[in-house]
Each structure stands twice: as C-alpha cells, then as structure tokens.
Short mmCIF file of C-alpha atoms and ligand atoms in Angstrom, two decimals:
data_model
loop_
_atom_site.label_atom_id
_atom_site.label_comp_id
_atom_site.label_asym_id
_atom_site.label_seq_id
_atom_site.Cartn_x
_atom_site.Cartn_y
_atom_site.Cartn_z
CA UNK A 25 4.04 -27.65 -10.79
CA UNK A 26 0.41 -28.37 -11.45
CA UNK A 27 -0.58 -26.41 -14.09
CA UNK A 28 1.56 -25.48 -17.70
CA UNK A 29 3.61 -23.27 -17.15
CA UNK A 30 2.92 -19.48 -18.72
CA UNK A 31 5.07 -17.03 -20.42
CA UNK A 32 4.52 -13.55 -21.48
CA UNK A 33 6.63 -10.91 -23.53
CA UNK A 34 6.49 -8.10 -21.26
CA UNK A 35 8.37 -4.70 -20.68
CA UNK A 36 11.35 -3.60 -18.92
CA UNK A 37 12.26 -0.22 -17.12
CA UNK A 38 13.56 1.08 -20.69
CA UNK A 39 10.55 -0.14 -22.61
CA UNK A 40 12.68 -3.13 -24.17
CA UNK A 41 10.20 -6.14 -24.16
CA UNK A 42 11.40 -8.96 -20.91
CA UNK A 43 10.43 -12.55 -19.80
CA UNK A 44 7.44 -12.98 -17.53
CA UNK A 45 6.96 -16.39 -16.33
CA UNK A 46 3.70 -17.81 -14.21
CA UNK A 47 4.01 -21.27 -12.44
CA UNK A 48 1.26 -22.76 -10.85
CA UNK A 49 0.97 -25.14 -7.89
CA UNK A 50 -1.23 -25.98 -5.47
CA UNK A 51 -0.31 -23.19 -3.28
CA UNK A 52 -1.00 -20.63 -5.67
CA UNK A 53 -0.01 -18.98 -8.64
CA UNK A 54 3.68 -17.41 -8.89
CA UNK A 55 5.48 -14.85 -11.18
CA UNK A 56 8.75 -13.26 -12.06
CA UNK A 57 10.13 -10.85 -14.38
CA UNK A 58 13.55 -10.99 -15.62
CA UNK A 59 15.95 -7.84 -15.66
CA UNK A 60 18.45 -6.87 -17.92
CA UNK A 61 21.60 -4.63 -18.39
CA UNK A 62 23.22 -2.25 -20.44
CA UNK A 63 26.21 -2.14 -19.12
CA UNK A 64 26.89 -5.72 -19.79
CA UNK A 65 29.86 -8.03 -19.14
CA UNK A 66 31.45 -10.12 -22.15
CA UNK A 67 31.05 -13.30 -19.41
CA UNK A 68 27.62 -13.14 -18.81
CA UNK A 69 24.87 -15.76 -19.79
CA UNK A 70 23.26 -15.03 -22.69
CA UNK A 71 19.72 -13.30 -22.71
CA UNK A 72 17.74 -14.52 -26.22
CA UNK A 73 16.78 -11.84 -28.73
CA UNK A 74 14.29 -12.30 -31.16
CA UNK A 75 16.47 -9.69 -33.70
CA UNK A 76 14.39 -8.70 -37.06
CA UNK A 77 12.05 -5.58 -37.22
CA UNK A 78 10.09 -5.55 -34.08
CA UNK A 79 10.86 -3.76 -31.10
CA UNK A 80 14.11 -3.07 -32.80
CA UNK A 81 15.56 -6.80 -32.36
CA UNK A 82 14.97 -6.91 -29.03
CA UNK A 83 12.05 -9.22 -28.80
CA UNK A 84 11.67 -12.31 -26.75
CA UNK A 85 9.37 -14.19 -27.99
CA UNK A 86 11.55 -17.22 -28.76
CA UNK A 87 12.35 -16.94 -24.80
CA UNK A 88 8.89 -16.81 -23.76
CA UNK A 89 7.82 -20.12 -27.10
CA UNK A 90 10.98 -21.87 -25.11
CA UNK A 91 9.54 -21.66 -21.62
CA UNK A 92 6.06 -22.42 -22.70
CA UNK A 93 7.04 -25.19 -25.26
CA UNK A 94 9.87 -26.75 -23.66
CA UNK A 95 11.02 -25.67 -20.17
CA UNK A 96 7.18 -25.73 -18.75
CA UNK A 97 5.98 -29.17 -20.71
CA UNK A 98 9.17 -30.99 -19.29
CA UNK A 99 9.13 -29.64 -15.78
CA UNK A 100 5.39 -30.90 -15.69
CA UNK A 101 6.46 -34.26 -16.41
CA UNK A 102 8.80 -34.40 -14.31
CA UNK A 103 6.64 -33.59 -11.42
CA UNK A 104 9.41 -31.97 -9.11
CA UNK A 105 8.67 -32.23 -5.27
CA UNK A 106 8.89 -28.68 -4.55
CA UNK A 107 9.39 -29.13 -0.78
CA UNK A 108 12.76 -30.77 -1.87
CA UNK A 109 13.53 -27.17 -2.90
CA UNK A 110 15.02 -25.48 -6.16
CA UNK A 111 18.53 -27.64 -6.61
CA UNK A 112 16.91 -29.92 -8.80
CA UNK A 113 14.86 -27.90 -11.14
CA UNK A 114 18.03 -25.61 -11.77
CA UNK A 115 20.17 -28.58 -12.88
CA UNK A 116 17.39 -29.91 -15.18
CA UNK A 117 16.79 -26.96 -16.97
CA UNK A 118 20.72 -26.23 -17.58
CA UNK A 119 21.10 -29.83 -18.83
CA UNK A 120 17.93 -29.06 -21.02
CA UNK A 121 19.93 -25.85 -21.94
CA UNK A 122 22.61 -27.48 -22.98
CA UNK A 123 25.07 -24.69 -23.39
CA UNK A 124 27.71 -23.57 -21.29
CA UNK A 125 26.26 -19.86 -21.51
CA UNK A 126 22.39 -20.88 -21.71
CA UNK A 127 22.65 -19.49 -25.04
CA UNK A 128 20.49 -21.97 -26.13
CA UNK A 129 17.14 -21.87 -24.38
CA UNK A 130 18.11 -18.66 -22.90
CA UNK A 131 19.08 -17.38 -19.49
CA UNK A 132 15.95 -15.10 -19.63
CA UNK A 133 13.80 -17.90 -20.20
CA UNK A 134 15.69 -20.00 -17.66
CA UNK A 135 15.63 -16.93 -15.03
CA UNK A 136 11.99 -16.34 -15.06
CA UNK A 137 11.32 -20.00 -14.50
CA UNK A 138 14.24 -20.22 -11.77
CA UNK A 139 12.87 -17.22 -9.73
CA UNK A 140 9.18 -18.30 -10.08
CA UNK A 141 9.85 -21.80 -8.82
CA UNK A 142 12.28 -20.34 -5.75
CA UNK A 143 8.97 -18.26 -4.57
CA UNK A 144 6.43 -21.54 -5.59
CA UNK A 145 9.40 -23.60 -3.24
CA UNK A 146 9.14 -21.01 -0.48
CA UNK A 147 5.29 -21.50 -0.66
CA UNK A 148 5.38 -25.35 -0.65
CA UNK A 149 7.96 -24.59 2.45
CA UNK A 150 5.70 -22.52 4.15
CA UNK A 151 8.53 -20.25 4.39
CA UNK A 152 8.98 -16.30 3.35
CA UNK A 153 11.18 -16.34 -0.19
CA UNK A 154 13.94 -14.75 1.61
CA UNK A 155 13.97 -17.87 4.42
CA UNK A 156 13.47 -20.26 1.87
CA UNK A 157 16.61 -18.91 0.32
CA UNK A 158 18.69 -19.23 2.90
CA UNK A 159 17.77 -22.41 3.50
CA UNK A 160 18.93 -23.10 0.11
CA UNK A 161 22.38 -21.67 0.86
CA UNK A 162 22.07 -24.07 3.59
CA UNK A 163 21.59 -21.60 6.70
CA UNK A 164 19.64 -21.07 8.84
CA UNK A 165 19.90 -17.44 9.98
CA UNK A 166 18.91 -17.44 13.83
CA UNK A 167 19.85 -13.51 13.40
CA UNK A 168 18.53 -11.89 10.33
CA UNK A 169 20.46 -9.17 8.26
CA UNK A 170 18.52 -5.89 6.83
CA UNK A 171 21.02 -4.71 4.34
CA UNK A 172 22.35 -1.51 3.98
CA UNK A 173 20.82 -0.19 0.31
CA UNK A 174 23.56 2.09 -2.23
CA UNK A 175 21.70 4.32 -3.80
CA UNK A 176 22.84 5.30 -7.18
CA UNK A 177 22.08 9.33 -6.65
CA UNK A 178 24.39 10.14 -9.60
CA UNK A 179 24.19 8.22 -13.18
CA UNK A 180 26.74 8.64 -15.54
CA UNK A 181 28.35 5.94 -17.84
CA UNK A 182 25.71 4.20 -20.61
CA UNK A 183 23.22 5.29 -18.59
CA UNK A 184 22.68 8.58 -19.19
CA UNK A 185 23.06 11.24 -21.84
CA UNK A 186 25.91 13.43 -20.05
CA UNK A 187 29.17 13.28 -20.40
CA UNK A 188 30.62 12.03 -17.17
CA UNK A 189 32.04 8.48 -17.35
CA UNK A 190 31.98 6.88 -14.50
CA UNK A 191 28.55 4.65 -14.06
CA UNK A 192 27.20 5.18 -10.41
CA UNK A 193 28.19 7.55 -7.63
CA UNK A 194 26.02 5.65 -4.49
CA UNK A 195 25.19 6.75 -1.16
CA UNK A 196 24.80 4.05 1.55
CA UNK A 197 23.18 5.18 4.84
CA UNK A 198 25.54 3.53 7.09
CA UNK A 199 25.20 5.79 10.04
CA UNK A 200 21.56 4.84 10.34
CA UNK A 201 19.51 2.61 12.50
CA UNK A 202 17.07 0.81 10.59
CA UNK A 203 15.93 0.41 7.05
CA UNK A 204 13.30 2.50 6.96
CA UNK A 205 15.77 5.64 9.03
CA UNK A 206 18.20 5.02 5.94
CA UNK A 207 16.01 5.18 3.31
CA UNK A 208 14.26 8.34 4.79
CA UNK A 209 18.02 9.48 5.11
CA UNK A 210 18.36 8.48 1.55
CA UNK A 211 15.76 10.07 0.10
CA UNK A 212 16.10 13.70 1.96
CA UNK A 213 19.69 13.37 0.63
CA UNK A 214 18.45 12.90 -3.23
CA UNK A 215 15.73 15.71 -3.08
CA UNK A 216 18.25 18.47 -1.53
CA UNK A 217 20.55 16.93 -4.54
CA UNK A 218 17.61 17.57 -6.69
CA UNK A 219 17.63 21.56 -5.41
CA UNK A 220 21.43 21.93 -5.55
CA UNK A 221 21.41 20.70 -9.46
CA UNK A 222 18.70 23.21 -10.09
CA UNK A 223 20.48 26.13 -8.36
CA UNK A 224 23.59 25.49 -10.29
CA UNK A 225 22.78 24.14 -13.48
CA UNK A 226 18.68 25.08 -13.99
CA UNK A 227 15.62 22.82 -14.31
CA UNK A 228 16.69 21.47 -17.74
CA UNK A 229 19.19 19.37 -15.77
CA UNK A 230 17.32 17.61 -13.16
CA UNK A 231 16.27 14.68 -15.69
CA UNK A 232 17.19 10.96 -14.15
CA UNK A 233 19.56 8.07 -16.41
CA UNK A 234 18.34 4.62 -16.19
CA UNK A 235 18.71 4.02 -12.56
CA UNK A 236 16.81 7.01 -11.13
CA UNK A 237 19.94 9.11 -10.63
CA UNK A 238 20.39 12.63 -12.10
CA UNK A 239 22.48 13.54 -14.68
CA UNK A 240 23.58 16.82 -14.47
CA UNK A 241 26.23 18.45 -17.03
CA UNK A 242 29.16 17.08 -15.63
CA UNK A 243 32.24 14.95 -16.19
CA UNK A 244 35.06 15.24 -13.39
CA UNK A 245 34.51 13.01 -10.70
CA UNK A 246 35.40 15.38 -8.30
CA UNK A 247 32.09 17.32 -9.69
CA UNK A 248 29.62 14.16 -8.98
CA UNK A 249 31.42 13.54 -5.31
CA UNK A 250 31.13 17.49 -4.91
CA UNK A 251 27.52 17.72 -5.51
CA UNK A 252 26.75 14.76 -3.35
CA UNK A 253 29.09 15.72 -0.44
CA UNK A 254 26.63 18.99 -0.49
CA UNK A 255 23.44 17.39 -0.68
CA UNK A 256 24.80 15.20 2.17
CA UNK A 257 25.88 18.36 4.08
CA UNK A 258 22.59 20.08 3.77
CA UNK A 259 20.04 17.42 4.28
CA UNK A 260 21.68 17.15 7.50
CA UNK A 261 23.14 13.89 7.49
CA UNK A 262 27.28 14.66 7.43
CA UNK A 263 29.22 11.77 8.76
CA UNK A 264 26.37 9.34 8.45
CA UNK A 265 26.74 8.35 4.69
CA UNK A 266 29.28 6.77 3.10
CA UNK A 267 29.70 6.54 -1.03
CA UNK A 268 30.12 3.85 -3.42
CA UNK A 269 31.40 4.22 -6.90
CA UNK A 270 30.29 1.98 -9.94
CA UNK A 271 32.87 3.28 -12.80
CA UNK A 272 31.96 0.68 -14.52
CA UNK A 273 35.33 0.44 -16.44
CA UNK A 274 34.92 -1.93 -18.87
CA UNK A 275 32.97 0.26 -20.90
CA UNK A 276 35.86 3.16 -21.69
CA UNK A 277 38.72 0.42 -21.92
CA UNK A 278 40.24 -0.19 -25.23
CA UNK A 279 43.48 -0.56 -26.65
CA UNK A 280 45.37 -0.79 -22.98
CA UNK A 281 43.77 2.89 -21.90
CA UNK A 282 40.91 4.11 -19.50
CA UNK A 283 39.17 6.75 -21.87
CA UNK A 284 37.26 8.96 -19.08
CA UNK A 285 36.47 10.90 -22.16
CA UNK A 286 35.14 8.30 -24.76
CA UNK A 287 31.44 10.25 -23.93
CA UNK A 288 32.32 13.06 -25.60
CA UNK A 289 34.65 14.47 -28.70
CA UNK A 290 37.24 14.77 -26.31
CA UNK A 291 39.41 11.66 -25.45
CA UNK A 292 40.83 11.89 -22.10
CA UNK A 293 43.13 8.70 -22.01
CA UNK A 294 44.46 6.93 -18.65
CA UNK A 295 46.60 4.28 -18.21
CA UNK A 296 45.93 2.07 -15.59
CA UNK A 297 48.63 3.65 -13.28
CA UNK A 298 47.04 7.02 -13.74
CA UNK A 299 43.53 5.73 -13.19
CA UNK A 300 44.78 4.42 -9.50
CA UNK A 301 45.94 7.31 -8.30
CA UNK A 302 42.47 8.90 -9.49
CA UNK A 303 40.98 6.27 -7.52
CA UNK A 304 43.27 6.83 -4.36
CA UNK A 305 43.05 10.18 -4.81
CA UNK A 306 39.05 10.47 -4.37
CA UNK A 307 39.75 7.67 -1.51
CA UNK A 308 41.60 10.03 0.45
CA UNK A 309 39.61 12.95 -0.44
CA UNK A 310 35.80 11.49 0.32
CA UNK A 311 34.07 9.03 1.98
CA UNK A 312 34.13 6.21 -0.15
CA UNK A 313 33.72 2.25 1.29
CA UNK A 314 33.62 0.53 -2.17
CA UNK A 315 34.45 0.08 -5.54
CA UNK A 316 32.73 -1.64 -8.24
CA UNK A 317 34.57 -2.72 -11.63
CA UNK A 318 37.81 -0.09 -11.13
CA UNK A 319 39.30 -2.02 -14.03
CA UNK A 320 38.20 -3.95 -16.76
CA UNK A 321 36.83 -7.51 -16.88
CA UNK A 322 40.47 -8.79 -18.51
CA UNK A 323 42.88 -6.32 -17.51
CA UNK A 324 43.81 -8.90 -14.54
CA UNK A 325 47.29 -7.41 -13.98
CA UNK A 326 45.85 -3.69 -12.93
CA UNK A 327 43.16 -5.25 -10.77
CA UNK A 328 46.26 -7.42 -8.75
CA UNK A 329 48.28 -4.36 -8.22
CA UNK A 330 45.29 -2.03 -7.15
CA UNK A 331 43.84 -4.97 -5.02
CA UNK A 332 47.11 -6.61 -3.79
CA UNK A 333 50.09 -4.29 -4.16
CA UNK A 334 48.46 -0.68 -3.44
CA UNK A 335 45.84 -1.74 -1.25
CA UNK A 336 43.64 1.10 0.42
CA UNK A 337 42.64 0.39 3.24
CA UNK A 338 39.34 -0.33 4.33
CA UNK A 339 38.15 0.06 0.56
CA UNK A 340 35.81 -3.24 -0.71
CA UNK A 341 36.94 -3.71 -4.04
CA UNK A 342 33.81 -5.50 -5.82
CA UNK A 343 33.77 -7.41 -9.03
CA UNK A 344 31.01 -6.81 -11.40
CA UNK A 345 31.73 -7.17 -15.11
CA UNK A 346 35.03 -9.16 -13.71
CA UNK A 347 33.11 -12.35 -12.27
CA UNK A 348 30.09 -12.33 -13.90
CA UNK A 349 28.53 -14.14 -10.79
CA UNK A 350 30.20 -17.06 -12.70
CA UNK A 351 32.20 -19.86 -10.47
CA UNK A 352 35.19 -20.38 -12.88
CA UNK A 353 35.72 -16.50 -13.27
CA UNK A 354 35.38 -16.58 -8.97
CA UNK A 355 38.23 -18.80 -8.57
CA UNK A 356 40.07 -17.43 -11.25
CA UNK A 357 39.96 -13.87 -9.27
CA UNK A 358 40.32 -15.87 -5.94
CA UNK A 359 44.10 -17.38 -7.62
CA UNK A 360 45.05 -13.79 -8.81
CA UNK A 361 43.51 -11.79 -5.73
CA UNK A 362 42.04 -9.22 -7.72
CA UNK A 363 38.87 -8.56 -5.40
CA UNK A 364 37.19 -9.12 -2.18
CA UNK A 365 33.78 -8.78 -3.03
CA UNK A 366 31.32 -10.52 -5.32
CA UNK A 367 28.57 -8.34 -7.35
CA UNK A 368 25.70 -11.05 -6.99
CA UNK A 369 23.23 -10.75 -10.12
CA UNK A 370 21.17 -13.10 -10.88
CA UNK A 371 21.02 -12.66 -14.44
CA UNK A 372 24.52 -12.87 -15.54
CA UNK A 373 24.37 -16.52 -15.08
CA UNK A 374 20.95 -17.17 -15.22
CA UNK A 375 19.44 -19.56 -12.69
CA UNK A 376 19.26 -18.38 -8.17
CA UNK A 377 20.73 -22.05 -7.36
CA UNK A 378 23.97 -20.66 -9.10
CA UNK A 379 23.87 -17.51 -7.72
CA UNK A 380 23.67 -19.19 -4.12
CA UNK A 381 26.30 -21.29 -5.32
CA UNK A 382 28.78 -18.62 -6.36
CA UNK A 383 27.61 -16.72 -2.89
CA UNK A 384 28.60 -19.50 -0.94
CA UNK A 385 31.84 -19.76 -2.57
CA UNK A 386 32.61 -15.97 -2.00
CA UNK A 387 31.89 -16.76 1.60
CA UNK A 388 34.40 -19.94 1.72
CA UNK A 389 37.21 -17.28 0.43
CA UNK A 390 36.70 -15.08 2.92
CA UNK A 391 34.88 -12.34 0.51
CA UNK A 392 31.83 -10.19 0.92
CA UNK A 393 28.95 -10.57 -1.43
CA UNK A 394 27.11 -7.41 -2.96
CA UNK A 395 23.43 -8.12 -4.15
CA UNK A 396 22.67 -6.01 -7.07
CA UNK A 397 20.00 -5.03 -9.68
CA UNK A 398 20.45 -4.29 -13.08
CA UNK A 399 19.36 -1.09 -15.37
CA UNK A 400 16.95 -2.38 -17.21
CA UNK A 401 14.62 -3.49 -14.05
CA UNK A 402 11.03 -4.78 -13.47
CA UNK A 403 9.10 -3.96 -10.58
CA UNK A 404 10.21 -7.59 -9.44
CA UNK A 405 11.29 -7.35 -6.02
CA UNK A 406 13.07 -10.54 -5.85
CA UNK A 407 16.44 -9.08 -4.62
CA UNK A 408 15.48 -7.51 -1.66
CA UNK A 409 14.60 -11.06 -0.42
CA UNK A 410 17.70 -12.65 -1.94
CA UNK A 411 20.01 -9.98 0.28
CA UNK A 412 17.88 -10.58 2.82
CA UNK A 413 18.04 -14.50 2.68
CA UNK A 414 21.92 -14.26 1.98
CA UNK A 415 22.67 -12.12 5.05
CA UNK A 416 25.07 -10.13 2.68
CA UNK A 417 24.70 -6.76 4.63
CA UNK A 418 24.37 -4.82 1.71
CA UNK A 419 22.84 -4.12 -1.98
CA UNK A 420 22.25 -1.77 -4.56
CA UNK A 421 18.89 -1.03 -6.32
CA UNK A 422 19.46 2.85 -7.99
CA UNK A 423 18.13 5.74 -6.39
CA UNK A 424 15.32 6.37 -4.16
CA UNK A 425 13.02 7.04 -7.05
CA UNK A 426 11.42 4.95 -10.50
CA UNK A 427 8.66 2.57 -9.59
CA UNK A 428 11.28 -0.27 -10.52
CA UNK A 429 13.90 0.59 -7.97
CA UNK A 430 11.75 1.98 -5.39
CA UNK A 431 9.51 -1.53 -5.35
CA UNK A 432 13.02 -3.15 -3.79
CA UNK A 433 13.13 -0.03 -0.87
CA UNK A 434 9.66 -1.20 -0.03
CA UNK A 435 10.29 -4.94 0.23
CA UNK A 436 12.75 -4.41 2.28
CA UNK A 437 10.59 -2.04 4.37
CA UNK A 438 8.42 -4.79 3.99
CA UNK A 439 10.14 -7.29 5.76
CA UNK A 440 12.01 -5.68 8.42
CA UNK A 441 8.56 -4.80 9.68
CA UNK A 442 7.31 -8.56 9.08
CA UNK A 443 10.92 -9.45 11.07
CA UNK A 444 9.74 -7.25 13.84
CA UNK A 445 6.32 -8.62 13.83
CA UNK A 446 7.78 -12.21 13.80
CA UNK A 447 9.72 -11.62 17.00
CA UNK A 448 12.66 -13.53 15.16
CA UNK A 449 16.07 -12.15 15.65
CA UNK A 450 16.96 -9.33 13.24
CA UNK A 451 18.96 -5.87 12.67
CA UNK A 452 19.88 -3.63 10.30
CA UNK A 453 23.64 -4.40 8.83
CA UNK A 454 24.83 -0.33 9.62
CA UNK A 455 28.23 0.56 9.86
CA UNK A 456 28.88 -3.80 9.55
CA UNK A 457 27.55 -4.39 6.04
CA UNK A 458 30.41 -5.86 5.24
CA UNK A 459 30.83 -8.39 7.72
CA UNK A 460 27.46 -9.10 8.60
CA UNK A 461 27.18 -12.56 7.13
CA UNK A 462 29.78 -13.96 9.57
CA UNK A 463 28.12 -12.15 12.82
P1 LIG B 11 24.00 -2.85 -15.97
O1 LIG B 11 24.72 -1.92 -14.90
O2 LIG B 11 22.83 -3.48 -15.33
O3 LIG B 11 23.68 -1.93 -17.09
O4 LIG B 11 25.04 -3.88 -16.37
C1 LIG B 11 24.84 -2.24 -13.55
C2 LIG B 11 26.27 -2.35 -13.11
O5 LIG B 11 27.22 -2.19 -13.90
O6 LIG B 11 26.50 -2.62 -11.94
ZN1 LIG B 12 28.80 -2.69 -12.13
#
C-alpha cells in the first residue's frame, strides 16, 4: 500500500448508503464495494450504522472516518508485502478490530479494505483475482470450475411486497454446456416468466423484489414452482433446469412455529413436522437440488431430523442464516449434522481470508460450498471470481436482470472466455456443481 488509503459513502442496490474503499499500490489503483442484506442472520458480523436523521440511520460514515483514519494510516505503516498475499492484512485488521463480531471498526469497513487488498494482492501476484484466490485457499486449480449460477426468478420473503413467504425460488441451468448457454437458458426462461405473469395476473404484476425476481400475487409455493415449471416448459428448456429454494426461514419463525402467513393478516402456522413434509412434498413433486435455510438459525433439533433422520435424497441442504460463514457455528453444525452445504458470504463475517478459511473447512467435512450475494448488492463483481477461485461449482447472484446482479453473469462470462483464451484447463460445473471441487 503506497498511497492512504480512501473511503467513500456510497450507495447500495436499495439506495441505502455502503462502504467504498480505494487502495493504492504500485500496480494501480483498486476498489470494492461492500454488500449488505435484509434478510439478515442474528450471527453475522456487524455492519456500522451511523443511526440519527440522515439517510434514515443508515449512514456509514463512521465506517468510511474508520477506514480512512485508522484501518488505512496503520496498514501504511505497516508496509505489508503484498506478494506475501492477504493472510496477514486480515489478521491485523481483526486484532485492530478488536471485537469478536467486528462490531467495533466495522465489518463494512473491514470488508471493503479486505476485498480491495485481495484484488491489489492478485495484481502484485500477477495473477487474475480469482487465481490469486485460490492460491490463498492454497490450490492450485490445474482444472478450473465455471459455476453453475441460481437465479432467483421468483422473490418472495422481505424482499418483496407480496405475500408469499418463502425468499427465493432459483433456477440453475444444469443441463447446459457452458456459462454463457446457461445464462442464455436463464434468461429466455425469466422473459417467458415475464409473459406468463402478465397473461395471468396483468402488467401491474410484473414489478421485480430486491433481487431482480418478480413478485407476482401469490403465496402457495406450489403457485411460485407452478409458474416457473411453465416458463421452463415454454422457453423450451424442460429437463434441463433444476430449482433451488431460499425460504429463508428464520424470518417467519417465532414462538416454536413456521408462520408461512406472517406477510399477510392471515397467520398460517407450521410446526416444524408440518413444514417437512411441505418440503418433501415439493421434493417429490418438482425438480428441486437444494435447499437454503429450511429451518431457522437455532431450531438445531428440526434441522438434525430433516438433514439426518428424513433425509431426501440427492437434496443439498445449505446453511445460510444457520452458519453465518462463521467457523464456530461450522463445527457446531458439523457435531449436530444439520447440513451439507455452506452459504459462503463474505459479509457475514467480514474479511475473504475467513471466508477461505470457513471454505476450506467445509471442504475438510466433506461439504459443498455455495457462493452467494446478498440483496442489497453493488455492481462489485467480486463473487464471480471468488466461485471461480474456490472451484465451488455453483453460486447465486438473483435473476438475470438489475445492473447489480447482472455485473456477476458478465464476470463470469468474462472469464470463461479469458479461460478459453488462456488455454488453461477449464469447464463448466453442469449437472456436477456439487462435486466439482473434488474433480
Ligand atoms: P439477504 O438474503 O442478503 O437479504 O440476507 C439472501 C439470503 O437469505 O440468502
Ligand atoms: Zn439465504
């Protein structure tokens, strides 16, 4: 790091002001913006807020005045060998932190300066970010992974204004052949979606929730897999496509029930039982390859017996809210077998050396590792790299559509063409996303 380093207030994908950071070395000049979620877990690292009258509370200004003031002034004294990679710098900072959530210098503040120096590393290296970071999990990929991309077609949950309850209905183009075939696939899928929704339900209903999925007037599951299985069916692409559901259960859990009605006046209450055999139910009845957060982040008993006792077969059970890309929650899942699948975001705890640490660890158990973006997004493409790097076979960045989401899509684009062009080894993860990191 050569120069200070700069921090801006800047905006997210809902308008709510985010951390830019700008590091400077002598290879350049390098940036990142930090993401953030709505649909938060109560384990994640804690993003600062500058609360009072502007912007509603949710400035961060005291994020950006703690890079600037204190991350940047130390980490230019220190004068880190960059070529030694990003180890080092993440450590410092979460000693400078302090805290055991980062609650005290922030883990947006921390973030932005993370992800800037991973891409001001790669640079030093000489190596593309997603090559750098593998060499930081300590591979070195001699076959690269293109992962499959879940497209969040259908929003529900907090984010959106209808009444359904369940987060994200995804489509994953398994069946296709490259990247760029799935996300064509993808996208013909979303826009016949787009016509169906019209037909049935008129124009009014074709507006998107926060992750570029509509949100039509519905609230049965069996409505959102319906719709999809028909926009599948008529964009031509039946048997091709598999589906992924978010639920996202933490949010309608309270009081030892699943409330799949807590959007509306009209409660609609599970219990955990119940909510399984909804869950097995759509299994049998769709496509589906994964699910994300069935249960919520405590309710450890109902995510042993889904995961352990009435295991579905070939179903990736991924945990979100539930491990918080957090080590101790990881082992603590690992003891009760409640998953096989880690949601990787890099935000919930707040520096990429942890998230490669908590990826590697998912690997050592045997489990599959999900890259993921959050809802309140920056057109940051950082992720597609990090799947990429990671050889995880698989991530989710919301639908085919929002400048935010669709700057991912084109990364990856990006680099499967720059793969090609490099003559190294490389495919796209298919019908194997989930075991792609161990071919
Ligand atoms: P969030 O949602 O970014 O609002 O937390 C994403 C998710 O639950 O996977
Ligand atoms: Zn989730």
């Amino acid at each position: 790091v050569s120069e200070p380093v700069m921090s801006f207030q800047r905006l997210d994908s809902r308008g709510k002001p985010t951390v830019q950071v700008e590091v400077e070395t002598k290879d350049g000049k390098f940036r990142a913006l930090v993401p953030s979620g709505a649909s938060k877990g109560d384990y994640e690292a804690i993003e600062l807020r500058d609360g009072g009258e502007a912007y509603g509370g949710a400035g961060v200004q005291k994020a950006v005045q703690n890079v600037q003031e204190t991350i940047g002034p130390a980490l230019l004294e220190k004068q880190y060998d960059l070529e030694m990679g990003l180890k080092e710098i993440d450590s410092f900072m979460i000693k400078l932190d302090g805290s055991s959530d980062k609650s005290h210098l922030g883990a947006n503040a921390i973030l932005g300066v993370s992800m800037a120096c991973a891409r001001a590393c790669a640079a030093a290296k000489k190596l593309p970010l997603y090559d750098f970071l593998a060499s930081e999990l300590q591979s070195s990929p001699k076959h690269h992974i293109v992962p499959v991309p879940f497209f969040n077609v259908l929003n529900g949950g907090v984010h959106s204004g209808n009444t359904m309850a369940f987060q994200e209905f995804m489509i994953a183009p398994t069946g296709a052949n490259s990247i760029t075939q799935g996300i064509q696939w993808a996208t013909e899928v979303y826009q016949t979606l787009r016509s169906i929704i019209i037909k049935k339900f008129g124009t009014a209903a074709i507006g998107i929730g926060d992750e570029g999925g509509f949100a039509p007037p519905i609230t049965q599951p069996t409505e959102a897999l319906d719709l999809i299985m028909s926009a599948i069916k008529g964009a031509g692409h039946e048997g091709k496509i598999n589906i992924g559901i978010d639920p996202a259960s933490s949010e309608f859990f309270g009081d030892g029930h699943y409330d799949l009605g807590f959007k509306s006046n009209k409660p609609s209450k599970l219990s955990s039982t119940e909510l399984a055999d909804l869950y097995r139910s759509l299994v049998d009845k769709y496509p589906i390859v994964l699910l994300e957060d069935p249960f919520a982040q405590d309710d450890w008993e109902s995510w042993k017996f889904f995961h352990v006792v009435s295991k579905i077969d070939n179903i990736e059970v991924v945990g979100d809210d539930l491990l918080a890309t957090n080590l101790i929650r990881i082992e603590k899942a690992a003891e009760v077998d409640a998953c096989d699948s880690l949601l990787l975001k890099v935000n919930q705890i707040g520096t990429v050396s942890e998230s490669l640490a908590a990826t590697k660890r998912a690997y050592e158990l045997g489990w599959v590792v999900f890259v993921s973006h959050r809802s309140g997004e920056t057109t940051d493409d950082f992720i597609a790299d990090l799947a990429v790097g990671i050889g995880c076979g698989h991530l989710k960045a919301g639908a085919p559509c929002r400048g935010e989401r669709v700057a991912k899509y084109n990364r990856l684009m990006d680099i499967e063409e720059e793969l090609q062009a490099r003559k190294v080894g490389s495919s796209y993860a298919g019908e194997s996303f989930r075991y792609a990191y161990s071919q």
